[in-house]
Short mmCIF file of C-alpha atoms and ligand atoms in Angstrom, two decimals:
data_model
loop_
_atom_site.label_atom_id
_atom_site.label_comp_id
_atom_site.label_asym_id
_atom_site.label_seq_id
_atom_site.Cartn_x
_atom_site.Cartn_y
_atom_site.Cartn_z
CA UNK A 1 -6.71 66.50 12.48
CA UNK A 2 -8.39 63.46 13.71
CA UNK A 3 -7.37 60.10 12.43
CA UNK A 4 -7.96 56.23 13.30
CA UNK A 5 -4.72 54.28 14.08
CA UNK A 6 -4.64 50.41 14.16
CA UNK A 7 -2.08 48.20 15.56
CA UNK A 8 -2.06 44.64 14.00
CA UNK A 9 0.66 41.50 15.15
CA UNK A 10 3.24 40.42 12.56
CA UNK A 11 2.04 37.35 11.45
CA UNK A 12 -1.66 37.11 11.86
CA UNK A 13 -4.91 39.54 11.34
CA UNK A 14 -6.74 40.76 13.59
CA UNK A 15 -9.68 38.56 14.12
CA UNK A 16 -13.37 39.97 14.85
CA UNK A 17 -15.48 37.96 17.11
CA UNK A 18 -18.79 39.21 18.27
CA UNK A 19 -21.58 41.08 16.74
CA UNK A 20 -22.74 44.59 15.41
CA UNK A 21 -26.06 46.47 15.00
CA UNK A 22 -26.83 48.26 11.99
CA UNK A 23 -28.76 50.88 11.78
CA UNK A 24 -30.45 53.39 8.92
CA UNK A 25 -29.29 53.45 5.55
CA UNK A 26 -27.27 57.06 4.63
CA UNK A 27 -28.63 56.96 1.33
CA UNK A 28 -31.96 56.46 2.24
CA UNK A 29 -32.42 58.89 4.91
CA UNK A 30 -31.32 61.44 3.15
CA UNK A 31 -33.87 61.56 0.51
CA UNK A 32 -36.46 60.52 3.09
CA UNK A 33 -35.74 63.87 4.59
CA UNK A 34 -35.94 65.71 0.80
CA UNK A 35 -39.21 63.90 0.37
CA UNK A 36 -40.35 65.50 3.79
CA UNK A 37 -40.39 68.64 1.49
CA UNK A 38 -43.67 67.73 -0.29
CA UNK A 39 -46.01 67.87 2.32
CA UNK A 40 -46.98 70.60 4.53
CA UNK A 41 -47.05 69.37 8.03
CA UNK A 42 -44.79 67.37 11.05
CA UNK A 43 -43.16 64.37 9.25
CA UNK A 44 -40.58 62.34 11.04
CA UNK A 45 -37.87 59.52 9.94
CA UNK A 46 -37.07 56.39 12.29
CA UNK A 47 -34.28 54.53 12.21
CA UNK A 48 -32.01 57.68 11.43
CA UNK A 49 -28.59 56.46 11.38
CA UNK A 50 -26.28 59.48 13.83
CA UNK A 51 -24.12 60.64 11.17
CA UNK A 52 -22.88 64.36 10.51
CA UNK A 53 -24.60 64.38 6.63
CA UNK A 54 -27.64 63.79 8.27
CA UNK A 55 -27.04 67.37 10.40
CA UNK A 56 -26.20 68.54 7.17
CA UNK A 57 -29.12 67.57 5.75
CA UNK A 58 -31.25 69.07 8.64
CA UNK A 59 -29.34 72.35 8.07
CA UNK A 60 -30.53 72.55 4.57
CA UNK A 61 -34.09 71.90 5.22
CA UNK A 62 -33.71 74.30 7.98
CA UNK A 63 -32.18 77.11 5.35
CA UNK A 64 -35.12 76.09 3.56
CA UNK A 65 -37.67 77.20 6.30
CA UNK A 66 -38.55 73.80 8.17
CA UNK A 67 -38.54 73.58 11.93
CA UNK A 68 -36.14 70.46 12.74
CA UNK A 69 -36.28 68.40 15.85
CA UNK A 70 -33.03 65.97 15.93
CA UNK A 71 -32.80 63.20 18.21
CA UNK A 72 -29.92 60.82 17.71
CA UNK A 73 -30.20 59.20 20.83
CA UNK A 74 -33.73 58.00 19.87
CA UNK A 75 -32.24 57.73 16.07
CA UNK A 76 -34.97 60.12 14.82
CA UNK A 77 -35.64 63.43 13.14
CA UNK A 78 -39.00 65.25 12.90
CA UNK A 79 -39.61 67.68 10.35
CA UNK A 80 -41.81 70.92 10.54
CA UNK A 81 -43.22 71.95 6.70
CA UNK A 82 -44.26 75.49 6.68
CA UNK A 83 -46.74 76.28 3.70
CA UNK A 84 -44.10 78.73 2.15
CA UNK A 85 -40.97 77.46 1.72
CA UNK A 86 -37.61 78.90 1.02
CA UNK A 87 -36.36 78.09 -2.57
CA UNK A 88 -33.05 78.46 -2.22
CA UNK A 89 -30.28 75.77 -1.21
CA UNK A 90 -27.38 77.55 -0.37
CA UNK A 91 -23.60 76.77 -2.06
CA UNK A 92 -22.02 76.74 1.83
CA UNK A 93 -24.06 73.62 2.77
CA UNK A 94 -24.63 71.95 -0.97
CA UNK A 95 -20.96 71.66 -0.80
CA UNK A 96 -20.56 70.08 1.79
CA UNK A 97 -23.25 67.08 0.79
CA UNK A 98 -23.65 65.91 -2.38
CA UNK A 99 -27.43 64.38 -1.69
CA UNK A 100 -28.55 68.01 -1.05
CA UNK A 101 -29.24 67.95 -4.78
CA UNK A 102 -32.29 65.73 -4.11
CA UNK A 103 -34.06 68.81 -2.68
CA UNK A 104 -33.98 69.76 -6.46
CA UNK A 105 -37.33 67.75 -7.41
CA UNK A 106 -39.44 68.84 -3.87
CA UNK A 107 -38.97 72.43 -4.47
CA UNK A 108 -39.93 72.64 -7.96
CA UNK A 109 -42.82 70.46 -7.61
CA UNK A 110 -43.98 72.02 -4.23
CA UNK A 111 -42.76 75.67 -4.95
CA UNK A 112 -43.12 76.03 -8.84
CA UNK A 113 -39.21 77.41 -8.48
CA UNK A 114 -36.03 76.35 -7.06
CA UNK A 115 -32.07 77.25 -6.80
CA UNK A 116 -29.74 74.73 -5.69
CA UNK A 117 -26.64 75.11 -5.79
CA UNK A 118 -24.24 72.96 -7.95
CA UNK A 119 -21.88 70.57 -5.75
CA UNK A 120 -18.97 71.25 -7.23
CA UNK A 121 -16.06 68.38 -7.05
CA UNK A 122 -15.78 65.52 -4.99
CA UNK A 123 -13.22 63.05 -4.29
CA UNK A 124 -15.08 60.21 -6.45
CA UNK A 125 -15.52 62.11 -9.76
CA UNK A 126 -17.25 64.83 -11.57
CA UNK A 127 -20.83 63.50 -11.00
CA UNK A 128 -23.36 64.28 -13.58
CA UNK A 129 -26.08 66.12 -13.46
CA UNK A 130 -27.47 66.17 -16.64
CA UNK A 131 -30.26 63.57 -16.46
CA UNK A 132 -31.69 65.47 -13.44
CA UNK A 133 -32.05 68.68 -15.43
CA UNK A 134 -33.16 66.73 -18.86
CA UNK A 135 -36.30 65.30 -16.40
CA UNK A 136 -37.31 68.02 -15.00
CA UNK A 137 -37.47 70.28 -17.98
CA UNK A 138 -39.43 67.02 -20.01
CA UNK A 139 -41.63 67.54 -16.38
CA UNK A 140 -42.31 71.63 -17.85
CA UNK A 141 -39.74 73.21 -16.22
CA UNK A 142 -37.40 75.80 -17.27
CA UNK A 143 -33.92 74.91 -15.80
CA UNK A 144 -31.00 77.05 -16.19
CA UNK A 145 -27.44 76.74 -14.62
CA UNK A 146 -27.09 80.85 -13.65
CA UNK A 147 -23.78 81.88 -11.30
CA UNK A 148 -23.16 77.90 -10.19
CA UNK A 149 -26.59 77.05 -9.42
CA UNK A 150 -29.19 75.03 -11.08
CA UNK A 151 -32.00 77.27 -11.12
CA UNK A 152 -35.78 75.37 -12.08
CA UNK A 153 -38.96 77.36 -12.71
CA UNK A 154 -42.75 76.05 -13.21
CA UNK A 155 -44.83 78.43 -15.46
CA UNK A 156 -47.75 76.76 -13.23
CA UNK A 157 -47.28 73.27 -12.48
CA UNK A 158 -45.13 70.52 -13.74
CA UNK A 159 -47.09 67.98 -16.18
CA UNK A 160 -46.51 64.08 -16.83
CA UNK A 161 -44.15 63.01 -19.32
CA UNK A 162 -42.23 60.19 -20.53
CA UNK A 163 -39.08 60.09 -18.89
CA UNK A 164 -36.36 57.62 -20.56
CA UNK A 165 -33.06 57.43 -17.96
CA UNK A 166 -29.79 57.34 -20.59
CA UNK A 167 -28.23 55.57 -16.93
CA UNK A 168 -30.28 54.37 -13.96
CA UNK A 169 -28.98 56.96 -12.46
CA UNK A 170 -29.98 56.73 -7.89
CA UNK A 171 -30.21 60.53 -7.67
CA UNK A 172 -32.02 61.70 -11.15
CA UNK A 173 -34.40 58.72 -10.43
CA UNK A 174 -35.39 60.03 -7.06
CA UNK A 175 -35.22 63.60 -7.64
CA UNK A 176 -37.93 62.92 -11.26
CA UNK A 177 -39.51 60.95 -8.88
CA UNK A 178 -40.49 62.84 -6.20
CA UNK A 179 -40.99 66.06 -8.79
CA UNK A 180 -43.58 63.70 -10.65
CA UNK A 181 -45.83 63.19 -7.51
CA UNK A 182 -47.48 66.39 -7.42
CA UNK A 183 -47.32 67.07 -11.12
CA UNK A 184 -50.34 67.29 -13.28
CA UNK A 185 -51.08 63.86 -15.21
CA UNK A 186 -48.84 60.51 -15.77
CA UNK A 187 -45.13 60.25 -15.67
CA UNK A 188 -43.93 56.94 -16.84
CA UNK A 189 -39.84 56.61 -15.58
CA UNK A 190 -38.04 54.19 -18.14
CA UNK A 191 -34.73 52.68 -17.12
CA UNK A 192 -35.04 53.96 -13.25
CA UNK A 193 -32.94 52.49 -10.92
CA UNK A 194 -33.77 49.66 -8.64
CA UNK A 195 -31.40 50.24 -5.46
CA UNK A 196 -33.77 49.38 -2.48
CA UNK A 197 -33.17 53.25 -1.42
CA UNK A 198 -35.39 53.59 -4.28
CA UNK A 199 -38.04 51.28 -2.91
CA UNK A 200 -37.98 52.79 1.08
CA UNK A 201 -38.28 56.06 -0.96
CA UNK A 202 -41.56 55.30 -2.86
CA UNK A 203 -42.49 53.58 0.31
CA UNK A 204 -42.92 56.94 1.73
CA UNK A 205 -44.05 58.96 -1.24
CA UNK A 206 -46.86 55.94 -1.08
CA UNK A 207 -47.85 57.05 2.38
CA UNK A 208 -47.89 60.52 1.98
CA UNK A 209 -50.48 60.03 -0.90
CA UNK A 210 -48.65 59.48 -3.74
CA UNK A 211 -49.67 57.44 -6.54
CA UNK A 212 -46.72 55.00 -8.01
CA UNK A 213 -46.66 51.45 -9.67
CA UNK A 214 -43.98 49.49 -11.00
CA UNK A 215 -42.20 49.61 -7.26
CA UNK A 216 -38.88 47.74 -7.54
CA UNK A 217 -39.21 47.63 -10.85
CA UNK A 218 -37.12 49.76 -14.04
CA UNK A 219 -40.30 51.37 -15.16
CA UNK A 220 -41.83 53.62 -12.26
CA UNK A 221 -45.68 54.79 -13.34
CA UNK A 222 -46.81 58.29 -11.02
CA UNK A 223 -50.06 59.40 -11.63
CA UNK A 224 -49.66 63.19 -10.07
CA UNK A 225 -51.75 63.86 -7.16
CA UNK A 226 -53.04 67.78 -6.11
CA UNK A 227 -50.98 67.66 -2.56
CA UNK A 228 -49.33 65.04 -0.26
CA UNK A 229 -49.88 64.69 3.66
CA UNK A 230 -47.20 64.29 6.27
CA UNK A 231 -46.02 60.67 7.43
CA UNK A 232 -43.90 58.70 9.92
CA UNK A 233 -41.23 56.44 8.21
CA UNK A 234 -38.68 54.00 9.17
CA UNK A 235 -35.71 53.93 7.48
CA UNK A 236 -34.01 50.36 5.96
CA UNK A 237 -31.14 49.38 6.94
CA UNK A 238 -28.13 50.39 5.39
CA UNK A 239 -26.85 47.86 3.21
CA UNK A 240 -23.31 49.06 2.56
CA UNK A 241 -22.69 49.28 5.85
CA UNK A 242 -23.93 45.69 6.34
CA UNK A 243 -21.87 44.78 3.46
CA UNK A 244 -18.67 46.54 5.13
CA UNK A 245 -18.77 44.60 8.30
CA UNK A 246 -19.38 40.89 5.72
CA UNK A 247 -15.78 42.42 4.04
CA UNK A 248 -14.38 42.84 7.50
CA UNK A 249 -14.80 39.60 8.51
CA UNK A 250 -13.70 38.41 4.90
CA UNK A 251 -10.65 40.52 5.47
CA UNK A 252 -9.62 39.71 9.21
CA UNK A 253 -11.10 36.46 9.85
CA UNK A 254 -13.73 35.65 12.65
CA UNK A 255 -16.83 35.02 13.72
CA UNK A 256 -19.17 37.87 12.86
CA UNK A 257 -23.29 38.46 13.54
CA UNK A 258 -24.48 41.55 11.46
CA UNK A 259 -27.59 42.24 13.30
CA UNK A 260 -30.33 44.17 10.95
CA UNK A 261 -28.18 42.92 8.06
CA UNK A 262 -30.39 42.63 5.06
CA UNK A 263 -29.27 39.74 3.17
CA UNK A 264 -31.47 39.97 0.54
CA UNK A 265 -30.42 43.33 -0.45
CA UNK A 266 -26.60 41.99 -0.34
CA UNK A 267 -27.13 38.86 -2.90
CA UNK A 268 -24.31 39.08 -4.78
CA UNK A 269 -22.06 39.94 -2.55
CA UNK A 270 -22.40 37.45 -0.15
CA UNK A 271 -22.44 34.89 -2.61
CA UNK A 272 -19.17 36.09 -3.66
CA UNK A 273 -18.09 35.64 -0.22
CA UNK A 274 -19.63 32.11 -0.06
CA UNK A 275 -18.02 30.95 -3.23
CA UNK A 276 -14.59 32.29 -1.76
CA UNK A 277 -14.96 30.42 1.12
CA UNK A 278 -16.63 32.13 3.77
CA UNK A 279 -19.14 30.67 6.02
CA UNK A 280 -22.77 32.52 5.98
CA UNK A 281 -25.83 32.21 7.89
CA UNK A 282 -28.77 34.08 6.80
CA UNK A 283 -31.95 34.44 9.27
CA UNK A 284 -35.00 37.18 9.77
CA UNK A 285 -33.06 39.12 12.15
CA UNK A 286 -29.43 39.24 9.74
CA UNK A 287 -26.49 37.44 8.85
CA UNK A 288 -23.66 35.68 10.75
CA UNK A 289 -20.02 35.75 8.22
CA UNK A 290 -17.58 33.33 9.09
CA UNK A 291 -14.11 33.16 8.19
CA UNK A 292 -11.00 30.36 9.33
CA UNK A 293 -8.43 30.37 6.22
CA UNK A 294 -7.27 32.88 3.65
CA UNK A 295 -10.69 33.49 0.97
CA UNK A 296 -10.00 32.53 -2.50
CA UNK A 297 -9.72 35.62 -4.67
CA UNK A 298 -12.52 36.67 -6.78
CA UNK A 299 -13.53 39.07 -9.50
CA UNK A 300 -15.79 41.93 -9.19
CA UNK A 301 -18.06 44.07 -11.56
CA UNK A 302 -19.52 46.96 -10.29
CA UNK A 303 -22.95 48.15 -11.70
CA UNK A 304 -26.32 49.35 -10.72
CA UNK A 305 -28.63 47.05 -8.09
CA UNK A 306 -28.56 44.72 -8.33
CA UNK A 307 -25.53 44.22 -9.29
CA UNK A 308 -22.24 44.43 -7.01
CA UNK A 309 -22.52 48.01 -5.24
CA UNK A 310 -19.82 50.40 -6.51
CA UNK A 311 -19.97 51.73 -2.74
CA UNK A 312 -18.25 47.70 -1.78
CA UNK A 313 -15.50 48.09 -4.59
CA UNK A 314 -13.19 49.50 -2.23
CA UNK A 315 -13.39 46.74 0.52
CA UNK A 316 -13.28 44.15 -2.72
CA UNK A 317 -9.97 45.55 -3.51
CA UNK A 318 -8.96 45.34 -0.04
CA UNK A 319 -10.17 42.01 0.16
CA UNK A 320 -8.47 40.82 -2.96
CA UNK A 321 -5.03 42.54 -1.98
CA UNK A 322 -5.08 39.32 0.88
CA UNK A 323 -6.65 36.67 -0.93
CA UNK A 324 -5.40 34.21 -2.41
CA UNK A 325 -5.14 33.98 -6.06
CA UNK A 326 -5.92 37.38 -8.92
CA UNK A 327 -8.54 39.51 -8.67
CA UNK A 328 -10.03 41.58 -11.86
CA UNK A 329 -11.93 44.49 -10.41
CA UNK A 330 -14.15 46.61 -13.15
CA UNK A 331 -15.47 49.92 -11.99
CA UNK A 332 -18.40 50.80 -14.42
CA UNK A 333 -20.28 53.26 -12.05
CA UNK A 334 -17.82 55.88 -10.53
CA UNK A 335 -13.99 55.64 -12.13
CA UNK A 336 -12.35 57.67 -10.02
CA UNK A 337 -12.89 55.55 -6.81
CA UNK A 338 -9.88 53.75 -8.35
CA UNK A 339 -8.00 57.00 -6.60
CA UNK A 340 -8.10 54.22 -3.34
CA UNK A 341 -5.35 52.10 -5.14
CA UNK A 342 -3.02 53.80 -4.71
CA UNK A 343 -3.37 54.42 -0.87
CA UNK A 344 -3.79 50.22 -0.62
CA UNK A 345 -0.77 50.24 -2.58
CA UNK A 346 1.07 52.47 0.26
CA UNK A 347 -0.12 49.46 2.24
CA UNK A 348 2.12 47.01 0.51
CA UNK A 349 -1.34 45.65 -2.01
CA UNK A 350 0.44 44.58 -5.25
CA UNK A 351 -2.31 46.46 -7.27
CA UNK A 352 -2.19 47.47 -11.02
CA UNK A 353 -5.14 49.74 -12.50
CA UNK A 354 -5.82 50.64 -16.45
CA UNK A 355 -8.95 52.68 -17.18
CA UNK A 356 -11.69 51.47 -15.40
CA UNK A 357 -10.14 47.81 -14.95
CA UNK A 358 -7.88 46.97 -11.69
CA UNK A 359 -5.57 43.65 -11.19
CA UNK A 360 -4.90 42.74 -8.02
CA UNK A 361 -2.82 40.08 -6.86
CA UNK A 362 -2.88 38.70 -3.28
CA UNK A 363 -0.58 38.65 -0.57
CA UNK A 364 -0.78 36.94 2.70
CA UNK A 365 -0.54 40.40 4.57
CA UNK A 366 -0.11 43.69 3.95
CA UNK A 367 1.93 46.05 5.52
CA UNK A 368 1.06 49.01 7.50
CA UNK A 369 1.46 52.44 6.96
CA UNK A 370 0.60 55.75 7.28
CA UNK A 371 -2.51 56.33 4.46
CA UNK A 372 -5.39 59.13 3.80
CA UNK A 373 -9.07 58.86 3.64
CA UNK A 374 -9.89 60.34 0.28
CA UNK A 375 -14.19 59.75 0.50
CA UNK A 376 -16.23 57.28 3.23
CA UNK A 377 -15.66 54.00 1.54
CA UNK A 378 -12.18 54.06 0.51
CA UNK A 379 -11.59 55.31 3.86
CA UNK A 380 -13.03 52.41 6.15
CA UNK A 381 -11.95 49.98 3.55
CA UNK A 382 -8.30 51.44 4.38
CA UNK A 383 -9.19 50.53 8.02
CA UNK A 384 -10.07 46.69 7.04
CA UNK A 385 -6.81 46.57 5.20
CA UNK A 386 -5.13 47.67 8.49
CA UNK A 387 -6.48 44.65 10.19
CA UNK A 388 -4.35 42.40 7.45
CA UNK A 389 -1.34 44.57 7.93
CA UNK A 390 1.73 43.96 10.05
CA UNK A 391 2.72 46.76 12.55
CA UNK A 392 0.83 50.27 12.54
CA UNK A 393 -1.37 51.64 10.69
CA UNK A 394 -3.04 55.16 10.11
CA UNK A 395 -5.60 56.40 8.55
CA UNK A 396 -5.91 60.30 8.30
CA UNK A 397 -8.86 62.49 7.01
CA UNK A 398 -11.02 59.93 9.02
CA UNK A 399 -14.19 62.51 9.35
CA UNK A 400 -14.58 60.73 5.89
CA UNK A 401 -15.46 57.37 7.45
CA UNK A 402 -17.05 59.01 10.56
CA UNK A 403 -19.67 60.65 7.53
CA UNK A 404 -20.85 56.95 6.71
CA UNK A 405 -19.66 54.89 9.52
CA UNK A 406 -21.57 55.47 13.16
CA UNK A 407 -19.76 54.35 15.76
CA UNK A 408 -17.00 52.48 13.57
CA UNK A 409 -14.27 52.37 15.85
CA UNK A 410 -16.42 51.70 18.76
CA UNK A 411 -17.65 48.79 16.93
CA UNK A 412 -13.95 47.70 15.93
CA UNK A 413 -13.32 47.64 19.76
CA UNK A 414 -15.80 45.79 20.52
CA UNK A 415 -14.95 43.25 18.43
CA UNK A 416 -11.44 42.80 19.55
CA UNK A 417 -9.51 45.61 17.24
CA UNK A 418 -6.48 47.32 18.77
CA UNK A 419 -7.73 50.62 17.10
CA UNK A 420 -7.81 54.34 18.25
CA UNK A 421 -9.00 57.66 17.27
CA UNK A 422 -5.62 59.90 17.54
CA UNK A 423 -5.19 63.45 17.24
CA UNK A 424 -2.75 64.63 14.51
CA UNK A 425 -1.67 68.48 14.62
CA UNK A 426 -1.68 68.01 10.61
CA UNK A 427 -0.46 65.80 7.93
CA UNK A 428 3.34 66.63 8.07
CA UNK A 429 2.84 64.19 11.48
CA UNK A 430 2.04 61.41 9.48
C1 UD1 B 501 -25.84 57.37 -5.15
C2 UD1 B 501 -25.22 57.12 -3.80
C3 UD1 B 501 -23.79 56.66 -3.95
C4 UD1 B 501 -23.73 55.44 -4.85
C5 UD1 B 501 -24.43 55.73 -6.17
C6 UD1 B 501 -24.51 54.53 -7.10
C7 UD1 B 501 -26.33 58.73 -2.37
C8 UD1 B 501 -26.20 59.93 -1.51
N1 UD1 B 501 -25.23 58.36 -3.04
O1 UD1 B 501 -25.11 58.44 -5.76
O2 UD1 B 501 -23.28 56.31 -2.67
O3 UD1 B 501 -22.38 55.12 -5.11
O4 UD1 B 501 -25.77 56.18 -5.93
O5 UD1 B 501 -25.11 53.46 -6.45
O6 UD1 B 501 -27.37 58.10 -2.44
N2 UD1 B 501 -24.64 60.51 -13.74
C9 UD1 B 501 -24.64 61.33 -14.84
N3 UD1 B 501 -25.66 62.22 -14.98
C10 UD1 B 501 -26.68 62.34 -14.10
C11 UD1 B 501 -26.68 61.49 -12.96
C12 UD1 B 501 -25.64 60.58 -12.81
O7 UD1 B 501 -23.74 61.26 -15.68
O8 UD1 B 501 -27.58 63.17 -14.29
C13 UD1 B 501 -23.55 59.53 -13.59
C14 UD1 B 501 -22.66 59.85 -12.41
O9 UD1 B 501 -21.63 60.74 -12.76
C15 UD1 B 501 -22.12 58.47 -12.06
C16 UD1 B 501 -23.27 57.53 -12.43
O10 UD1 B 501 -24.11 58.26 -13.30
O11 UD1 B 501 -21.00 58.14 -12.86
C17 UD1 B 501 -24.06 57.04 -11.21
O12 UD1 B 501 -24.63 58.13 -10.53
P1 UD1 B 501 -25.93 58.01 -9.62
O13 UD1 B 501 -26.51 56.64 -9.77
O14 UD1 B 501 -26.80 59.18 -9.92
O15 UD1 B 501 -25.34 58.12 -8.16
P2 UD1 B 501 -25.68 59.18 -7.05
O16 UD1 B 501 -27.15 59.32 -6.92
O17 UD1 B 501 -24.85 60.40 -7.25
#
């Protein structure tokens, strides 16, 4: 079992001096490769970030009957569209990536019928999927959950409808979204979700042919179109990722150029940082975070974009456990991330959770230990805590991070980290 192991001095962080590049957004690329689905032909992503979901991803569509060309070393994926595709998205790769449910909307609105396997659990909570299915059958379809799959069929074609989102939920808004481009008539989408994932995505669908206004906006009009063509799209960057390396400089202290960084997409988090007391620079080409004392502590709410990203609650925790002052951290989007407490607490975080509410009180530095990676976030965020920790730390299960975070240890080197990737023959070595 791989893990990352970090080595920090007794009475300082570890400092990060330099800069990093960041590259495609997870989250956006893949649905970029779902929407690929809708039109028969070569279409090919840019900017692909080199992360093993993406493979994944590339499985799937493979399973599904595409002809996939991968090139991570030139960050890119091309995707061959047969006429006839496969309908069916197997359990064995579902399972292992949640966003495989976004081939959901494609296939019914390209095939008239689709099975896709149901997830099953992950480490962040029993994830809904109920808004999906209420869209699509609004959309005409019949959608049944038969032997753990969500099975979808179109009597002919799906038809415009008035969606209203109970949640603006990422995946149900992409998923209605995509299955309303080659539908017959209007749909209006009420309540959608605003992430800029969203926007990239209806970027695309825009190029391929579809029809969609509102853009960035809660209410998302698609006027169906008979059939889409094939495109080539860059991906954005990826924001959390952007947002982990402004918490790791929050965290450690530093100097820190985020090249590609988006601030725009990051608003409320970096003025967060800012009021604590960091240093930030915004320009065209990213952001520059720096960092000389201790940051005040500060509260966090998580909800949808653009509010403060539930996927930046962990590193706000981790933050907070070294700050100076309380924190009051409020998970409203995914409860269970609070699982990552109690691994910061293993670090020496004096951390306190009730329901969906977490105190936090700081301490000039943590203390290392030997922790687990329960999903991508909390486990890199267990990583920045290391760099505020006295003596070793180790984080195990670290394909987690790996799934989100290309190159992350690489990067930490670079920057000045004493940090490793060590073999463990399993847990009881911990
Ligand atoms: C996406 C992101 C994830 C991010 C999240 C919120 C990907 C691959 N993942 O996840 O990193 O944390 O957005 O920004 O893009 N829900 C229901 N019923 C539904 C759909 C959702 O109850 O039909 C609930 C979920 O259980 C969850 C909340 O709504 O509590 C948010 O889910 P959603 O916005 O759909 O997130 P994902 O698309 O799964």
């Amino acid at each position: 079992m791989e893990a990352f192991r970090l080595s920090s001095p007794s009475d300082h962080r570890q400092t990060l001096h330099g800069s990093v590049r960041v590259g495609g957004a997870k989250n956006s690329a893949l649905k970029l490769m779902a929407a690929a689905l809708l039109a028969p032909g070569r279409t090919t992503i840019t900017n692909l970030p080199n992360i093993l979901d993406v493979d994944v991803m590339a499985r799937l569509l493979e399973e599904l009957g595409c002809t996939v060309e991968m090139d991570h070393g030139e960050e890119r994926v091309s995707i061959d569209v047969p006429d006839d595709l496969s309908h069916h998205a197997p359990y064995r790769l579902v399972r292992r990536l949640r966003a495989s449910i976004s081939v959901l909307g494609p296939l019914v609105a390209r095939c008239g019928k689709a099975e896709v396997s149901l997830p099953g659990g992950d480490n962040i909570g029993s994830r809904g999927l109920d808004m999906h299915i209420r869209g699509l059958r609004d959309l005409g379809a019949e959608v049944d959950i038969e032997h753990g799959y969500v099975v979808a069929t179109v009597p002919t074609r799906l038809r415009g409808a008035e969606l209203v989102l109970q949640f603006p939920s990422v995946g149900a808004t992409e998923n209605l979204l995509m299955a309303a481009t080659l539908a017959e008539g209007t749909t209006v989408i009420e309540n959608a979700a605003l992430e800029p994932e969203i926007v990239d995505l209806c970027g695309m669908l825009v190029a391929m042919g579809a029809d969609i206004d509102g853009v960035g906006s809660s209410t998302l009009v698609v006027r169906g179109v008979e059939s889409m063509r094939p495109v080539t799209h860059a991906t954005i960057t990826d924001r959390i990722v952007s947002g982990t390396w402004a918490f790791a400089v929050a965290i450690a202290g530093g100097d820190l150029t985020v090249e590609g960084g988006v601030a725009g997409h990051l608003d409320i988090v970096l003025d967060k940082l800012a009021g604590a007391g960091a240093r930030l620079d915004v320009s065209d080409q990213g952001f520059r975070v720096r960092v000389d004392r201790r940051l005040d502590a500060f509260d966090v709410v998580t909800l949808p974009y653009p509010g403060f990203p539930t996927d930046l609650q962990p590193f706000a925790m981790a933050l907070a456990a070294v700050s100076d002052g309380t924190a009051m951290i409020t998970e409203n989007v995914f409860e269970a991330r609070f699982m990552f407490a109690q691994e910061l607490a293993r670090l020496g975080a004096d951390v306190r959770t009730d329901g969906h509410h977490a105190v936090v009180r700081g301490k000039p530095m943590l203390s290392g230990a030997d922790v687990v990676a329960h999903d991508i976030r909390a486990g890199a965020a267990l990583v920045l805590a290391g760099l505020a920790a006295e003596g070793r730390t180790t984080v195990a299960d670290s394909f987690h991070i790996d799934r989100g975070y290309p190159g992350f240890v690489e990067s930490l080197r670079s920057l000045g980290v004493d940090i490793q990737r060590v073999q463990l023959p399993d847990m009881d070595d911990l």
